[in-house]
Short mmCIF file of C-alpha atoms in Angstrom, two decimals:
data_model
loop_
_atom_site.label_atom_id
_atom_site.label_comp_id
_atom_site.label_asym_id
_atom_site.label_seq_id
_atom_site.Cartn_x
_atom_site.Cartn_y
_atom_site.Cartn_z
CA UNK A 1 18.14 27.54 25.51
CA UNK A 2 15.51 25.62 24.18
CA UNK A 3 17.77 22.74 22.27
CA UNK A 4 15.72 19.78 20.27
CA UNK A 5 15.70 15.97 20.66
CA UNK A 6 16.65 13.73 17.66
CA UNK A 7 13.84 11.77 15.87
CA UNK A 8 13.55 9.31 12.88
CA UNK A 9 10.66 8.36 11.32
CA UNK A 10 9.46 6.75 7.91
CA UNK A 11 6.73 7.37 5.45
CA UNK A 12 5.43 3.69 4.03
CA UNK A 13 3.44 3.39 1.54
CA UNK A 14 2.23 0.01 -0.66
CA UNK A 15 0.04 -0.48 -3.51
CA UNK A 16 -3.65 -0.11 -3.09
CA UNK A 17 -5.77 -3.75 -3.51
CA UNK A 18 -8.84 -3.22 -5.65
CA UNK A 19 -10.70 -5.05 -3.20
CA UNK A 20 -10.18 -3.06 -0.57
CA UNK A 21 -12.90 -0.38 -0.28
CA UNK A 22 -12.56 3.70 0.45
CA UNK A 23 -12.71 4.05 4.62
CA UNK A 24 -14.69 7.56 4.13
CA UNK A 25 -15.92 9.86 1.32
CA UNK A 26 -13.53 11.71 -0.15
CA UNK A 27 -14.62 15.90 0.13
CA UNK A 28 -14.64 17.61 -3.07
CA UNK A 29 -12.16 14.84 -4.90
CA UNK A 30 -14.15 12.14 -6.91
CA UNK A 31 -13.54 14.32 -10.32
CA UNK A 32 -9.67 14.29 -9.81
CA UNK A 33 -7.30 11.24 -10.03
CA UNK A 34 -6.45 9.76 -7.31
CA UNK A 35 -3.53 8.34 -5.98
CA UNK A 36 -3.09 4.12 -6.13
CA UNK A 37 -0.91 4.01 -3.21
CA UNK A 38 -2.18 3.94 0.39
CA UNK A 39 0.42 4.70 3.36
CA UNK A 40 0.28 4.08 6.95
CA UNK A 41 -0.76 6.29 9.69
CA UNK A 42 -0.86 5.69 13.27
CA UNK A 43 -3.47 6.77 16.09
CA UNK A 44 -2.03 7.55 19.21
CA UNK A 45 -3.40 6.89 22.23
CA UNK A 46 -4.28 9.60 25.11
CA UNK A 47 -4.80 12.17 22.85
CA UNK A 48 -7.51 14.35 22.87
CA UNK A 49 -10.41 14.60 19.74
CA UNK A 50 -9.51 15.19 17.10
CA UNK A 51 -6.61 11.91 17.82
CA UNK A 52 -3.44 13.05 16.74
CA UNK A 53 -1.88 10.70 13.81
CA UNK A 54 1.88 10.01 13.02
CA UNK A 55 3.88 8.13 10.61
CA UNK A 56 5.73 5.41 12.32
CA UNK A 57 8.82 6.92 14.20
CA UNK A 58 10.35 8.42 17.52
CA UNK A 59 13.71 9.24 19.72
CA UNK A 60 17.33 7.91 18.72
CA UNK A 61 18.44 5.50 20.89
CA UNK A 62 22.40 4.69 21.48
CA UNK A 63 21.20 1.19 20.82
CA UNK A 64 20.93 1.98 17.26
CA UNK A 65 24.70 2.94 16.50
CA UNK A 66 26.90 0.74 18.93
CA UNK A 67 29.28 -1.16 16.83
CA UNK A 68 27.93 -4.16 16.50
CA UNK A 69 25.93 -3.59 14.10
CA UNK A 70 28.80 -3.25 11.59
CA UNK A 71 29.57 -6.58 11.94
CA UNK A 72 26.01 -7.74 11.77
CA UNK A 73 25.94 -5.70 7.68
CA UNK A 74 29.29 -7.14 7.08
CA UNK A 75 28.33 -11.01 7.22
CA UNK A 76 25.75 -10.30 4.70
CA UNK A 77 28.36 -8.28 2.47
CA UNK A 78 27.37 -5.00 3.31
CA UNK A 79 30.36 -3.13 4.59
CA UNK A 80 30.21 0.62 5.52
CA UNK A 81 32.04 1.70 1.78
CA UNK A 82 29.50 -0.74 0.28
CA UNK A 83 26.44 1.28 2.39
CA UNK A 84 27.97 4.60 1.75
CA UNK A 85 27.90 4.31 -1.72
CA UNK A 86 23.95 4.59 -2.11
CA UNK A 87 23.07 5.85 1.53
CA UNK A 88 25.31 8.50 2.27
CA UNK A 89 24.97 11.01 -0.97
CA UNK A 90 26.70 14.82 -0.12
CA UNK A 91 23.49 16.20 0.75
CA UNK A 92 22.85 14.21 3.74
CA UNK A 93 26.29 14.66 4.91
CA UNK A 94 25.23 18.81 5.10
CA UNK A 95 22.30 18.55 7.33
CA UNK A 96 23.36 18.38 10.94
CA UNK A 97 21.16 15.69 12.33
CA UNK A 98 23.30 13.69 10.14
CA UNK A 99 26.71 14.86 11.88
CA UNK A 100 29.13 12.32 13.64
CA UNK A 101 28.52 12.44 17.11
CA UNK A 102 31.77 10.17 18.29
CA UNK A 103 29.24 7.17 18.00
CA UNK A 104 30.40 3.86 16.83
CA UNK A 105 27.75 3.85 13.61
CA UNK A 106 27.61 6.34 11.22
CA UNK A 107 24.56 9.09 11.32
CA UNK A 108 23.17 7.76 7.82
CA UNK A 109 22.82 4.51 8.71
CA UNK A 110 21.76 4.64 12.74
CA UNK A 111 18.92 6.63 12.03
CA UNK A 112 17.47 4.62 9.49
CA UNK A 113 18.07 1.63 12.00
CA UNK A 114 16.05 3.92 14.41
CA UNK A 115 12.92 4.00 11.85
CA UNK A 116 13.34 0.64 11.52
CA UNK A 117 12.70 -0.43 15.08
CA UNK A 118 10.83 2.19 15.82
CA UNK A 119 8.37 1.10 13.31
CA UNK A 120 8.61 -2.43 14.24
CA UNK A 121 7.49 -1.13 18.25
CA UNK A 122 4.86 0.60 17.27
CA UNK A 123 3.05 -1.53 14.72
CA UNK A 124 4.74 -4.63 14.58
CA UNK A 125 5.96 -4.11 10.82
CA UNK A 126 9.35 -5.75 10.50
CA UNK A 127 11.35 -4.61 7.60
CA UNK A 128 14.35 -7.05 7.64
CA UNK A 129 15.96 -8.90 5.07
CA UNK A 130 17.54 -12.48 5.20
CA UNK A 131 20.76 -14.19 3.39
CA UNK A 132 17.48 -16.15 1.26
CA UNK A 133 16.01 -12.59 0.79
CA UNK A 134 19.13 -11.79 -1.03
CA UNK A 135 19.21 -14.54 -2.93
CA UNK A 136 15.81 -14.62 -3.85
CA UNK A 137 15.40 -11.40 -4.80
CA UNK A 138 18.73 -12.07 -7.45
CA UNK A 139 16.88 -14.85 -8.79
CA UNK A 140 14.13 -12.87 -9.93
CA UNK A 141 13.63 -9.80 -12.62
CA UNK A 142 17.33 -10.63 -13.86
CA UNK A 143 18.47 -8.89 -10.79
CA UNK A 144 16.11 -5.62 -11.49
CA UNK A 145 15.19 -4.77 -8.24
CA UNK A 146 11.91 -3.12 -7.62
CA UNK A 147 12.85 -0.95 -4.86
CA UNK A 148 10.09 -2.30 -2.44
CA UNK A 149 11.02 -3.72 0.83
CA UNK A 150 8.25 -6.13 3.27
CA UNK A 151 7.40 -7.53 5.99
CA UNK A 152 10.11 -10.30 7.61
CA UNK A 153 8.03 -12.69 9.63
CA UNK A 154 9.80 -14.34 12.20
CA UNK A 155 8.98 -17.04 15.02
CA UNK A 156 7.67 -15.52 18.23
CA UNK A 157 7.51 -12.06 16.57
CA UNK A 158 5.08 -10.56 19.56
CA UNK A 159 7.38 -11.70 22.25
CA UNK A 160 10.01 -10.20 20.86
CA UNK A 161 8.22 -6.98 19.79
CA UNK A 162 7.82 -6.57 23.53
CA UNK A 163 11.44 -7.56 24.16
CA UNK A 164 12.23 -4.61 21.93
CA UNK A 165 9.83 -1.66 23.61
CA UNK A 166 11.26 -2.74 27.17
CA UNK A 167 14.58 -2.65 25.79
CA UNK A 168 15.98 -1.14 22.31
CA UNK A 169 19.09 -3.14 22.48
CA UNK A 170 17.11 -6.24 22.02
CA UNK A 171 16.24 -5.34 18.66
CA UNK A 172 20.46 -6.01 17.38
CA UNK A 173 19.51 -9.72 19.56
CA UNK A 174 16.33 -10.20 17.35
CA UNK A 175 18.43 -9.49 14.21
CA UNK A 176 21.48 -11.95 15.60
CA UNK A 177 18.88 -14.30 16.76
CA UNK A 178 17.25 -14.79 13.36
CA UNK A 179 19.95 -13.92 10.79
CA UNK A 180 18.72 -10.40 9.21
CA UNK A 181 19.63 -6.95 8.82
CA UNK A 182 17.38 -3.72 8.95
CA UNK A 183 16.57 -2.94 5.53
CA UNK A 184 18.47 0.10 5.25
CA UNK A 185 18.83 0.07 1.10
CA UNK A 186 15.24 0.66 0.96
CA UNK A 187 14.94 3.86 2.86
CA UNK A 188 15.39 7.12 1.19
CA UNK A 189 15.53 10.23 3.01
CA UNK A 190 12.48 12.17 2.50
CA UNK A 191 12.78 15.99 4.77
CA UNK A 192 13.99 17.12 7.92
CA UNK A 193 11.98 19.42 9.93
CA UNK A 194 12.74 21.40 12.60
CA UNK A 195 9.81 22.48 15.66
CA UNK A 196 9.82 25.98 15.98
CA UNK A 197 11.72 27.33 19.02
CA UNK A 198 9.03 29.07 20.79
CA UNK A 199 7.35 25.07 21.18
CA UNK A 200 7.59 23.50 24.62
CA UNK A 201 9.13 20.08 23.30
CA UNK A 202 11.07 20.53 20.24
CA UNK A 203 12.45 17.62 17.76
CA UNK A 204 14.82 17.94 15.06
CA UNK A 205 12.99 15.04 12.97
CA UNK A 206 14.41 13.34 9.41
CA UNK A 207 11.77 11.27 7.67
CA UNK A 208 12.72 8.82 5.46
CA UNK A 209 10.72 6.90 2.46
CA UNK A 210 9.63 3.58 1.70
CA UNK A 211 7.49 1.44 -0.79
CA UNK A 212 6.14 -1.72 0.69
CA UNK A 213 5.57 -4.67 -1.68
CA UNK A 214 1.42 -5.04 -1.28
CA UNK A 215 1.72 -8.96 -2.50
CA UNK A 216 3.05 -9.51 0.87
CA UNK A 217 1.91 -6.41 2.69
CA UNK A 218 1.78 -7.22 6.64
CA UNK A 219 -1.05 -4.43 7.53
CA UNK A 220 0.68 -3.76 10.86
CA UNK A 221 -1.03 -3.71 14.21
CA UNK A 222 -0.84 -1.39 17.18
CA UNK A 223 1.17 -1.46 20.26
CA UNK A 224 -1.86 -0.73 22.73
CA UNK A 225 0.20 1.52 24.50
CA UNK A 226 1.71 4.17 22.54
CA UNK A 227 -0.64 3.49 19.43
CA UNK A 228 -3.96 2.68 19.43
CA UNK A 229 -4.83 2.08 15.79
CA UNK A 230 -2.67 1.68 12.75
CA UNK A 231 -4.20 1.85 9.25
CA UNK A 232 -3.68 2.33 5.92
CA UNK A 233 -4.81 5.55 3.96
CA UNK A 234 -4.32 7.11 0.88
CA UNK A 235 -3.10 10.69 1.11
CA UNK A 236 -6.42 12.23 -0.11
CA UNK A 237 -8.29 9.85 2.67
CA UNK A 238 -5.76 11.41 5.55
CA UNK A 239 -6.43 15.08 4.37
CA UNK A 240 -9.96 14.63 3.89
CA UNK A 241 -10.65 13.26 7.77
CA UNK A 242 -7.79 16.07 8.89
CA UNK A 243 -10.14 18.99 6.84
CA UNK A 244 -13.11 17.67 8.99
CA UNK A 245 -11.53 17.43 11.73
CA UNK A 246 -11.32 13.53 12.76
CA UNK A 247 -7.54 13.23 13.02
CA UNK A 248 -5.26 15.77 13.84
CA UNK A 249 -2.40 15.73 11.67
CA UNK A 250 1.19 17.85 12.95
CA UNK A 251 2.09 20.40 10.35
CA UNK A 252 5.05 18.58 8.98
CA UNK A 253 2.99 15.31 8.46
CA UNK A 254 -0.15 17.47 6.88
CA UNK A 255 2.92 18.99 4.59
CA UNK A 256 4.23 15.40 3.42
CA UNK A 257 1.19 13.90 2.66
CA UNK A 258 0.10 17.16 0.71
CA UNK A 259 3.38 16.35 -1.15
CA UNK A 260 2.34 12.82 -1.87
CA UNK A 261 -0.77 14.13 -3.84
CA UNK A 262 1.75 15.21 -7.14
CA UNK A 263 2.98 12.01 -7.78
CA UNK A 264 -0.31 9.56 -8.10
CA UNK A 265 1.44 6.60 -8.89
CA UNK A 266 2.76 4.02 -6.86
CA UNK A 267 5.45 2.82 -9.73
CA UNK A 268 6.54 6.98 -9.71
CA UNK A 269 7.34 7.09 -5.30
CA UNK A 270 10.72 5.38 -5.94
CA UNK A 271 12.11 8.10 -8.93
CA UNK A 272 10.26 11.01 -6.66
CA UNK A 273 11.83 9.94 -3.61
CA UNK A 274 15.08 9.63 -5.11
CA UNK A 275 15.22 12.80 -6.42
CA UNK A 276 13.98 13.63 -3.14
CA UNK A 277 16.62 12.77 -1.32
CA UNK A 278 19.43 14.64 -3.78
CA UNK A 279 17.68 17.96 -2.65
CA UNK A 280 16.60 17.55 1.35
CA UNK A 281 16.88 20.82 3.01
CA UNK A 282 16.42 21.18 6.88
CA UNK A 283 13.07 23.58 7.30
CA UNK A 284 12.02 25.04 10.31
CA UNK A 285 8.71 27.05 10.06
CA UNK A 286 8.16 30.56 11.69
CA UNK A 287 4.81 31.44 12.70
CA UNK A 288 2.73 34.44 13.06
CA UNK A 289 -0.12 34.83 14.74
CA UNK A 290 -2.83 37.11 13.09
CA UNK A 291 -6.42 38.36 14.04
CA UNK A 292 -7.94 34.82 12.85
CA UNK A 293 -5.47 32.31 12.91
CA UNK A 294 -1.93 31.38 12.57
CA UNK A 295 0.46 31.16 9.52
CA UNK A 296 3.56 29.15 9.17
CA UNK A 297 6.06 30.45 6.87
CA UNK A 298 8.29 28.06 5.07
CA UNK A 299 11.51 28.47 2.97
CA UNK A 300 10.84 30.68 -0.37
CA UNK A 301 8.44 32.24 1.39
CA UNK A 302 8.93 36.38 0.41
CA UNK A 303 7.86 36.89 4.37
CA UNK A 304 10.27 34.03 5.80
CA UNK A 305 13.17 36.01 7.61
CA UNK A 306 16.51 36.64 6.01
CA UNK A 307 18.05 35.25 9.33
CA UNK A 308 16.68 32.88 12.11
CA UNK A 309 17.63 32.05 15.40
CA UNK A 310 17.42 28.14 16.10
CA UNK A 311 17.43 28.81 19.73
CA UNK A 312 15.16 32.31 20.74
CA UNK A 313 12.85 32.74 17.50
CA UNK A 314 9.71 33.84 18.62
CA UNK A 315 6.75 34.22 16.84
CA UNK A 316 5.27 36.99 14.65
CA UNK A 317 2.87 38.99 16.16
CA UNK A 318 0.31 40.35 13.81
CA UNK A 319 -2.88 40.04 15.60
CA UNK A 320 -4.55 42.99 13.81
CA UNK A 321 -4.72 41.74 10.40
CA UNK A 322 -5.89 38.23 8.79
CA UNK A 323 -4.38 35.61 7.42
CA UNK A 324 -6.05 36.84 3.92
CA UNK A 325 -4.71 40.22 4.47
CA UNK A 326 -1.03 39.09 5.05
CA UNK A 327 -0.78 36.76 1.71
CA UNK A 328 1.59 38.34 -0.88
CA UNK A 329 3.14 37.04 -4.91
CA UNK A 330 5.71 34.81 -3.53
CA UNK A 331 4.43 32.45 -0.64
CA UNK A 332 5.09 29.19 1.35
CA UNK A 333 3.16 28.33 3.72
CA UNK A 334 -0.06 26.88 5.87
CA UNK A 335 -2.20 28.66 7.15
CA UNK A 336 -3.54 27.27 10.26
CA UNK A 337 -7.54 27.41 11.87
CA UNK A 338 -7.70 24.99 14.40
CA UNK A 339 -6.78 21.97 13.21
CA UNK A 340 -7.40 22.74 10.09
CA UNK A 341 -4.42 23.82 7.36
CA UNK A 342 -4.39 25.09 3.74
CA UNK A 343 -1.29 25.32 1.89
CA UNK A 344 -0.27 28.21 -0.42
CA UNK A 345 2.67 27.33 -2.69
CA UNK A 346 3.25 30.33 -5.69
CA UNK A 347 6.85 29.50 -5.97
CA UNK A 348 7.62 29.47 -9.61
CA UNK A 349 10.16 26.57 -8.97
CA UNK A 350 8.53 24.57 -6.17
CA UNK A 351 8.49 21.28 -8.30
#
């Protein structure tokens, strides 16, 4: 039985600088409007060509829901009821990666503490907040808050980054050590995906959301040993270099960033990934395999089965007809050539 290992990642994005010029031609999109947002991807490293890119993200850790960490929210005022009240809507109490698992932290709030560090590990992004963060934040807007959360520089930041890959524990220390908290109230939950079962190495995965404040937007800078390179892009940039094959983007990222492309603005992420998170539904793609390519069918898809199984689903076998051939009124799904992928979306009430 082929079970899956838990993963939590996080989509950032921040507000494009007009000085900051276009990293490669865009194919096919100057007469459309762009979006004004870039988010980050990450390279990583010992992968073959095209390099395979990520959002920021990886494995739970125990570290990330021992108790402590209650206290650590409390002395800044934010108790568990005061958390649950904006992080833990009914929806993500249905999806199972969310489920109590006799841990000392509840689900909704360890595995945003998992983005969190993760993020900081692999590109040195810290997204902390302070009892002055608070309190500045109050002072301004007439306590409007913008929904953005940034970078929390702190003394000694690369020694401790490295305290924190050798040892995730270290990462409650770095908190303790300098007064902050993860910034948890910033991060919305985005999807959940599911790998296939036929896969070798399978991940139950829930990405969250973010918006990064770009007047003090910390651009982040690789590990060396996971990542190799992380950059900022903006979702037509990352789908242009994945359609010519530079990067090699994982079906669920290709899917997100595709997503990104219908809301344009950077003031509309925090409404869209609001409403987002009301409506997160765990999605596990089936494939087929036809005569020149593969397909992965998603949810609302007239071909996706009635009935899966999580554990022994194996994939469609259709070698002797194409992808073209196999396309019908109501469909979800990529279809795959290489590492190349084109989405077909004809659902009548997929926004």
């Amino acid at each position: 039985m082929n079970r899956w290992k838990e993963a939590s990642s996080l989509i950032i994005s921040a507000a494009c600088k007009n000085q900051i010029a276009p990293k490669t031609p865009i194919l096919k999109l100057a007469e459309v409007d762009k979006c004004n947002f870039e988010i980050l991807a990450l390279k990583k490293r010992s992968t073959p060509k095209p390099q395979l890119c990520v959002f920021p993200g990886g494995s739970v850790s125990i570290a990330d829901s021992v108790q402590e960490w209650e206290g650590l929210f409390s002395k800044f005022g934010l108790t568990l009821n005061v958390l649950s009240d904006s992080l833990a809507n009914t929806n993500i109490l249905k999806l199972p990666i969310f489920n109590d698992r006799n841990e000392d932290l509840p689900r909704w709030l360890s595995l945003r503490i998992t983005a969190i560090r993760e993020t900081f590990e692999e590109c040195g992004i810290l997204l902390c907040k302070s009892k002055q963060t608070q309190n500045t934040l109050q002072d301004q807007s007439a306590l409007i808050q913008d929904h953005t959360t940034n970078h929390f520089e702190v003394d000694n930041i690369e020694s401790w980054r490295s305290k924190v890959l050798d040892d995730p524990f270290q990462f409650l220390a770095l908190c303790e050590h300098f007064n902050c908290y993860p910034d948890v109230e910033n991060l919305y939950l985005w999807s959940n995906w599911l790998t296939p079962s036929h896969m070798t190495e399978r991940f139950d995965a829930v990405f969250f959301f973010t918006n990064m404040n770009h007047l003090t937007l910390y651009r982040g800078s690789p590990d060396y040993k996971e990542i190799e390179s992380s950059e900022w892009f903006t979702p037509e940039e990352l789908l242009d270099l994945s359609h010519r094959g530079e990067i090699w983007l994982k079906p669920p990222q290709w899917y997100e960033i595709k997503e990104l492309l219908h809301v344009k603005e950077f003031t509309s992420l925090h409404k869209h990934s609001f409403r987002r998170s009301n409506s997160c539904l765990r999605w596990m793609p089936v494939r087929i395999i036809a005569l020149d390519g593969e397909i992965s069918l998603l949810p609302g898809d007239e071909m996706y089965p009635n009935e899966i199984h999580l554990f022994k689903s194996s994939p469609i076998v259709r070698k002797e007809e194409s992808m073209a051939s196999l396309r019908c009124e109501k469909m979800h799904r990529m279809e795959h050539t290489g590492v190349k992928i084109v989405l077909f979306d004809t659902r009548s009430d997929c926004r």
